[in-house]
Tab-separated table of C-alpha atoms in Angstrom:
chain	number	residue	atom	x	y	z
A	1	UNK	CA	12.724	18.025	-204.869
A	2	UNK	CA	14.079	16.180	-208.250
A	3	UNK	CA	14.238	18.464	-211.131
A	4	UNK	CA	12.602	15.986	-213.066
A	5	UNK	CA	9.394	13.997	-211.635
A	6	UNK	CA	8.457	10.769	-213.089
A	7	UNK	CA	5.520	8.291	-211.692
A	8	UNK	CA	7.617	4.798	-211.955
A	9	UNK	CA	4.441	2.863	-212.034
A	10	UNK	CA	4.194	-0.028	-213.592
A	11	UNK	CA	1.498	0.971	-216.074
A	12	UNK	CA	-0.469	-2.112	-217.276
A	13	UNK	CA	-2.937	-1.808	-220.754
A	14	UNK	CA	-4.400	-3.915	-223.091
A	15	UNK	CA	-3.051	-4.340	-226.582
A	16	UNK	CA	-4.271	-1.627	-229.050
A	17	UNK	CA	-5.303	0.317	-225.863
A	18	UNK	CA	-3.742	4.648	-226.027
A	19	UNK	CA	-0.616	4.739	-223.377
A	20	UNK	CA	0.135	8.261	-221.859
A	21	UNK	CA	2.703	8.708	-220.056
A	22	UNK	CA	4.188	12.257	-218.474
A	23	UNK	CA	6.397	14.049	-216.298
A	24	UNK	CA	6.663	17.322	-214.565
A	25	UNK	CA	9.689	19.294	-214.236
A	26	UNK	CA	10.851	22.552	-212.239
A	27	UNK	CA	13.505	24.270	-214.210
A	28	UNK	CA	12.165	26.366	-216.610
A	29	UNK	CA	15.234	26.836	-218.520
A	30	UNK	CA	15.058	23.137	-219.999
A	31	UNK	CA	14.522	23.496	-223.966
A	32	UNK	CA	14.829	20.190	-225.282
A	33	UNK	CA	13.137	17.195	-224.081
A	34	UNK	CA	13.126	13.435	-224.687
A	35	UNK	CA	11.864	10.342	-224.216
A	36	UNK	CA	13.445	7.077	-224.001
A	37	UNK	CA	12.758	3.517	-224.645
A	38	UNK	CA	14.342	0.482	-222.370
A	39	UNK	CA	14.174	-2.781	-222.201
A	40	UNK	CA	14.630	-5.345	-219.962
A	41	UNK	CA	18.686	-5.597	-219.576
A	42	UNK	CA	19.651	-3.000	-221.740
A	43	UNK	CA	20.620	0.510	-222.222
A	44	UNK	CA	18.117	2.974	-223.146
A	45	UNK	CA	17.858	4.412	-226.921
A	46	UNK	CA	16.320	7.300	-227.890
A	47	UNK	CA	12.607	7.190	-229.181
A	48	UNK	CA	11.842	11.113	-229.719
A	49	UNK	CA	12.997	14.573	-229.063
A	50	UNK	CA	11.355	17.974	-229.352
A	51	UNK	CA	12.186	21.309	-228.657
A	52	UNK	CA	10.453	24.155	-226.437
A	53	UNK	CA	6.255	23.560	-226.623
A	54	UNK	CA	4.041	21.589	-229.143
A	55	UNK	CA	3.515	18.121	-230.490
A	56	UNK	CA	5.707	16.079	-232.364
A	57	UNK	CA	4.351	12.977	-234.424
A	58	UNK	CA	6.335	10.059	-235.373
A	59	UNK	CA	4.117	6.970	-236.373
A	60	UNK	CA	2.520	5.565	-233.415
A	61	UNK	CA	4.271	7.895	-230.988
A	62	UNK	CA	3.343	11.422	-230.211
A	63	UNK	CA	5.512	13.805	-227.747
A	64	UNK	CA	3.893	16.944	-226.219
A	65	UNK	CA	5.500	19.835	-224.493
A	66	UNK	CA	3.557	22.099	-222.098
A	67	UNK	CA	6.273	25.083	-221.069
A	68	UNK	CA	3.958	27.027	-219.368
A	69	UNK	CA	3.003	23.825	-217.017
A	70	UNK	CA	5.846	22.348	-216.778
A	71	UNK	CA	4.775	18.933	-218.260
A	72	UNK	CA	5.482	16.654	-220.758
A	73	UNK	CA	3.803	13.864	-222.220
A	74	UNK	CA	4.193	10.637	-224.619
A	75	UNK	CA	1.531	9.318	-225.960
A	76	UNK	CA	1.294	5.478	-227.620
A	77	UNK	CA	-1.577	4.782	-230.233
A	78	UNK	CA	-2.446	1.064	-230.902
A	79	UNK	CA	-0.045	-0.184	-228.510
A	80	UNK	CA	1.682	-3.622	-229.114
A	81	UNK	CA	3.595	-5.851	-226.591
A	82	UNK	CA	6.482	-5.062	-227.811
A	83	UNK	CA	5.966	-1.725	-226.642
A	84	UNK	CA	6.525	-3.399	-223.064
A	85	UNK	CA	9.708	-1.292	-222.097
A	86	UNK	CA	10.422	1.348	-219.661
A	87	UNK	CA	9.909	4.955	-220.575
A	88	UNK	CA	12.686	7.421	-219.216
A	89	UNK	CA	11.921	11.554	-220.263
A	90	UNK	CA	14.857	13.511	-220.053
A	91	UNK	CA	15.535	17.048	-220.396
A	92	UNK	CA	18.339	19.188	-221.134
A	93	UNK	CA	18.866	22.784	-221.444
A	94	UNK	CA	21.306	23.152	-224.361
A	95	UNK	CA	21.753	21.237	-227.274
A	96	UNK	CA	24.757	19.919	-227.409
A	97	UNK	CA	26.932	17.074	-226.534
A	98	UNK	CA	28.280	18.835	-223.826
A	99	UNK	CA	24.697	20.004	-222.464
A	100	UNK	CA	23.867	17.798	-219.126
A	101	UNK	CA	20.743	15.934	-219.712
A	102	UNK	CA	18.723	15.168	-216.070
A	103	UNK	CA	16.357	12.047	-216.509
A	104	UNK	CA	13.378	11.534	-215.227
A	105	UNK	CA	13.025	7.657	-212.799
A	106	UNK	CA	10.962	5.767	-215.723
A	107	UNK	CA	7.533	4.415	-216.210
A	108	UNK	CA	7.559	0.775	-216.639
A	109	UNK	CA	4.751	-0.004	-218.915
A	110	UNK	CA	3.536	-3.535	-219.968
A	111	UNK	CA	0.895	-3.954	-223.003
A	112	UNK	CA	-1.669	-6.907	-222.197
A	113	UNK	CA	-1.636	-9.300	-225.440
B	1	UNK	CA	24.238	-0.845	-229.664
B	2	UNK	CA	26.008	1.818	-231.918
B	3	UNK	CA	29.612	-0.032	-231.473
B	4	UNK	CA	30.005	0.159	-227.699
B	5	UNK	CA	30.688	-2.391	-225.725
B	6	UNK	CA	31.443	-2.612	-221.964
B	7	UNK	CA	33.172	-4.853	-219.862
B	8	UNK	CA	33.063	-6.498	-217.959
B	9	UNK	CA	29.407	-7.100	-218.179
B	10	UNK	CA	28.729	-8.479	-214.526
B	11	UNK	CA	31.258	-8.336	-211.979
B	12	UNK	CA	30.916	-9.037	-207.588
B	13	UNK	CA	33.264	-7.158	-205.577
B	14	UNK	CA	33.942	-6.543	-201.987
B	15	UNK	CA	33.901	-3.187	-199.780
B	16	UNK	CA	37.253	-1.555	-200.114
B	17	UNK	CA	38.739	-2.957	-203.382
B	18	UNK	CA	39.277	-1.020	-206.179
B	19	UNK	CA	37.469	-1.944	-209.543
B	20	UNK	CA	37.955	-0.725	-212.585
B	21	UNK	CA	34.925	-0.763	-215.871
B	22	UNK	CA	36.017	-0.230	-219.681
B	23	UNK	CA	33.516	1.612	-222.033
B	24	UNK	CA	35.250	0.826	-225.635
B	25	UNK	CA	33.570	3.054	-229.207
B	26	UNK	CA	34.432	2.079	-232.424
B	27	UNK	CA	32.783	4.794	-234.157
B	28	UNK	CA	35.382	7.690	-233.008
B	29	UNK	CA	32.375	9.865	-231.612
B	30	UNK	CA	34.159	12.900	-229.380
B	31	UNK	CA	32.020	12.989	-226.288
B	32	UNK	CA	32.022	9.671	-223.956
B	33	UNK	CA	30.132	9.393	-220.647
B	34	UNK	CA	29.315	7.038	-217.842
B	35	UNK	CA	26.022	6.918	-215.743
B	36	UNK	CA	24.662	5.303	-212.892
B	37	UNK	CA	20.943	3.570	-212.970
B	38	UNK	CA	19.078	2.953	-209.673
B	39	UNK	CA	15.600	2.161	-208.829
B	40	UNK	CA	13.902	5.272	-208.069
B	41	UNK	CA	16.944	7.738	-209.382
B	42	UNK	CA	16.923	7.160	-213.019
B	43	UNK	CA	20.223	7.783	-215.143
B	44	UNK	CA	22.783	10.188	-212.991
B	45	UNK	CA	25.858	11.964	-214.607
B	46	UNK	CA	29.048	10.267	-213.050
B	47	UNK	CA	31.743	11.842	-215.402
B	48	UNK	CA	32.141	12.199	-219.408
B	49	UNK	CA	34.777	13.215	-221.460
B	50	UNK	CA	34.893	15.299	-224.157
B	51	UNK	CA	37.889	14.533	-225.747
B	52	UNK	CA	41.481	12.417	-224.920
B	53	UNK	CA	42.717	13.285	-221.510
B	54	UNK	CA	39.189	16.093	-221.207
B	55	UNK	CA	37.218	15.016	-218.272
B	56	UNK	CA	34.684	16.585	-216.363
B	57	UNK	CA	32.537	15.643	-213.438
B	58	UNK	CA	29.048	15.132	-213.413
B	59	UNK	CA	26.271	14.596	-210.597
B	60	UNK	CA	27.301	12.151	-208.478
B	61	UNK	CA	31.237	11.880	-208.717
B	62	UNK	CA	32.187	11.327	-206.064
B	63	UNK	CA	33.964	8.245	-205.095
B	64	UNK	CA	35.056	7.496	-208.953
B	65	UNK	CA	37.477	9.021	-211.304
B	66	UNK	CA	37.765	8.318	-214.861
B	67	UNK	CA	40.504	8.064	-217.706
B	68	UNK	CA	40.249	8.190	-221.379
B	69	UNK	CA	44.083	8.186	-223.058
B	70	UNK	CA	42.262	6.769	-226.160
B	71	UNK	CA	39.302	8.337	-228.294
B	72	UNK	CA	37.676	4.821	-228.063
B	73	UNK	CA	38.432	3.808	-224.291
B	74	UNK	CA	36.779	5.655	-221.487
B	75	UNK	CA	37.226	3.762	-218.252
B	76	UNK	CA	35.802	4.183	-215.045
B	77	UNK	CA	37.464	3.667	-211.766
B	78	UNK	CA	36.129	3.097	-207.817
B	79	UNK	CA	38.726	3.606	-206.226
B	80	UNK	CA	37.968	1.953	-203.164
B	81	UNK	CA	34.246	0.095	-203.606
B	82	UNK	CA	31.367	0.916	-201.410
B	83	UNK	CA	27.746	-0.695	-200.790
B	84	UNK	CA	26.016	2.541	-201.869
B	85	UNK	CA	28.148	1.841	-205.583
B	86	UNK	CA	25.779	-1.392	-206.033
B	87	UNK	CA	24.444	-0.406	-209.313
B	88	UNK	CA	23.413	-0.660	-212.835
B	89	UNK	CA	26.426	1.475	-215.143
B	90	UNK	CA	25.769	2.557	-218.354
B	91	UNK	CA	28.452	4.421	-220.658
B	92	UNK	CA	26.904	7.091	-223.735
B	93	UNK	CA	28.958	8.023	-226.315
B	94	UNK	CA	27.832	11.437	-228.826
B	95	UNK	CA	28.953	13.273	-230.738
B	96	UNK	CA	29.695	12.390	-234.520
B	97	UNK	CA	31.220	16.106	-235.314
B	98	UNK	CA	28.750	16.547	-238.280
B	99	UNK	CA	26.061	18.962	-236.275
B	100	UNK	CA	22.426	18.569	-236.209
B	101	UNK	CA	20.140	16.237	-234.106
B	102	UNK	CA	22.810	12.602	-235.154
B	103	UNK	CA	25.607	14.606	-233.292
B	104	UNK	CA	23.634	15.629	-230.179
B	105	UNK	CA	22.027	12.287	-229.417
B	106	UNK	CA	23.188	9.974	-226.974
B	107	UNK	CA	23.722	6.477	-227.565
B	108	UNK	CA	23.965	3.757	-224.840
B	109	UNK	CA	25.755	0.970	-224.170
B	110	UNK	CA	24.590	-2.326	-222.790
B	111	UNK	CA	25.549	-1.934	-219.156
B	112	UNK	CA	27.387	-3.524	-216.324
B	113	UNK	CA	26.125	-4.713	-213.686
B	114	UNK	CA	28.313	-4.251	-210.518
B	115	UNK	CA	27.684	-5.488	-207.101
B	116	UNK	CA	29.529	-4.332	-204.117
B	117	UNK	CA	29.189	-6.897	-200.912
């Protein structure tokens, strides 16, 4: 079993449509969680972190943490093609350079003009 | 890309040579690392480096080995290429010395593309 579960889709919405996208996870000693944005051909940047449980907000983009179920969650408002990426969570136990971060597969997720 | 670059960026080898792929920083971060992307896998740990001549393995190691002699050059070596090393690499770099969220996060590079026939 992967430490980090991630459904790979691809996820296909309309423009302006809400985009959630999750993963589960089985070691409960991850603290700090992430999600992040690639696109086609290139290497993945970091769109949001948060640590332990709760929301965090930033514009469009909302990251949850659920620590008691083991699940985390992005969610999208108004989405726009160029949201069209893939959506990697990772997780990480520390935080520090030297922590190991495991990453979830990805979600590929196109938004519908 | 936060001043990485990686070379080269697309290369087609054949089982049993050696092949060699440069990560090079300019922005003199401490920690470097390289990753392997495959369908289905995500990002896995290969080896990073936190510091000149400081390596340490990661996840899947085996079969590569790594060098970094200068803070901006971390390279990664197969030594002798397989099949199963067909992939997508990707080298991170972290680690500005300054503390906080800018000095944890990892920043990636554009990739290389390596096919082993």
């Amino acid at each position: 079993q992967k430490e980090v579960e991630q459904d790979p889709g691809p996820l296909s919405v309309p423009e302006g449509a809400i985009v959630s996208l999750n993963c589960t996870y089985s070691n409960s000693a991850f603290q700090y969680f992430m999600w992040y944005r690639q696109y086609s051909r290139k290497g993945p940047e970091l769109l949001m972190y948060t640590y332990s449980s709760g929301n965090k907000e930033d514009g469009r983009f909302t990251a949850q943490v659920d620590k008691s179920s083991k699940y985390i969650s992005l969610f999208i408002r108004d989405s726009q093609p160029s949201d069209s990426a893939t959506y990697l969570c990772a997780m990480s136990v520390g935080y520090s350079s030297a922590s190991k971060i495991i990453f979830g597969s990805g979600t590929r997720l196109s938004i519908r003009p | 890309d936060a001043g990485i670059t990686q070379s080269p960026r697309h290369k087609v080898t054949e089982t049993g040579t050696p092949v060699t792929l440069r990560c090079h920083q300019t922005e003199n971060h401490r920690y470097m690392y390289w990753y392997r992307q495959d369908p289905g896998h995500g990002l896995r740990l290969i080896h990073y480096s936190y510091g000149v001549k400081d390596t340490d393995k990661g996840e899947v190691s085996d079969g590569y080995s790594v060098s970094r002699s200068k803070t901006e050059d971390f390279l990664l070596t197969l030594e002798s290429a397989t099949s199963s090393q067909t992939s997508v690499y990707f080298c991170a770099i972290s680690g500005s010395g300054t503390g906080g969220p800018s000095s944890y996060e990892q920043y990636f590079g554009p990739g290389t593309r390596l096919t082993v026939t």
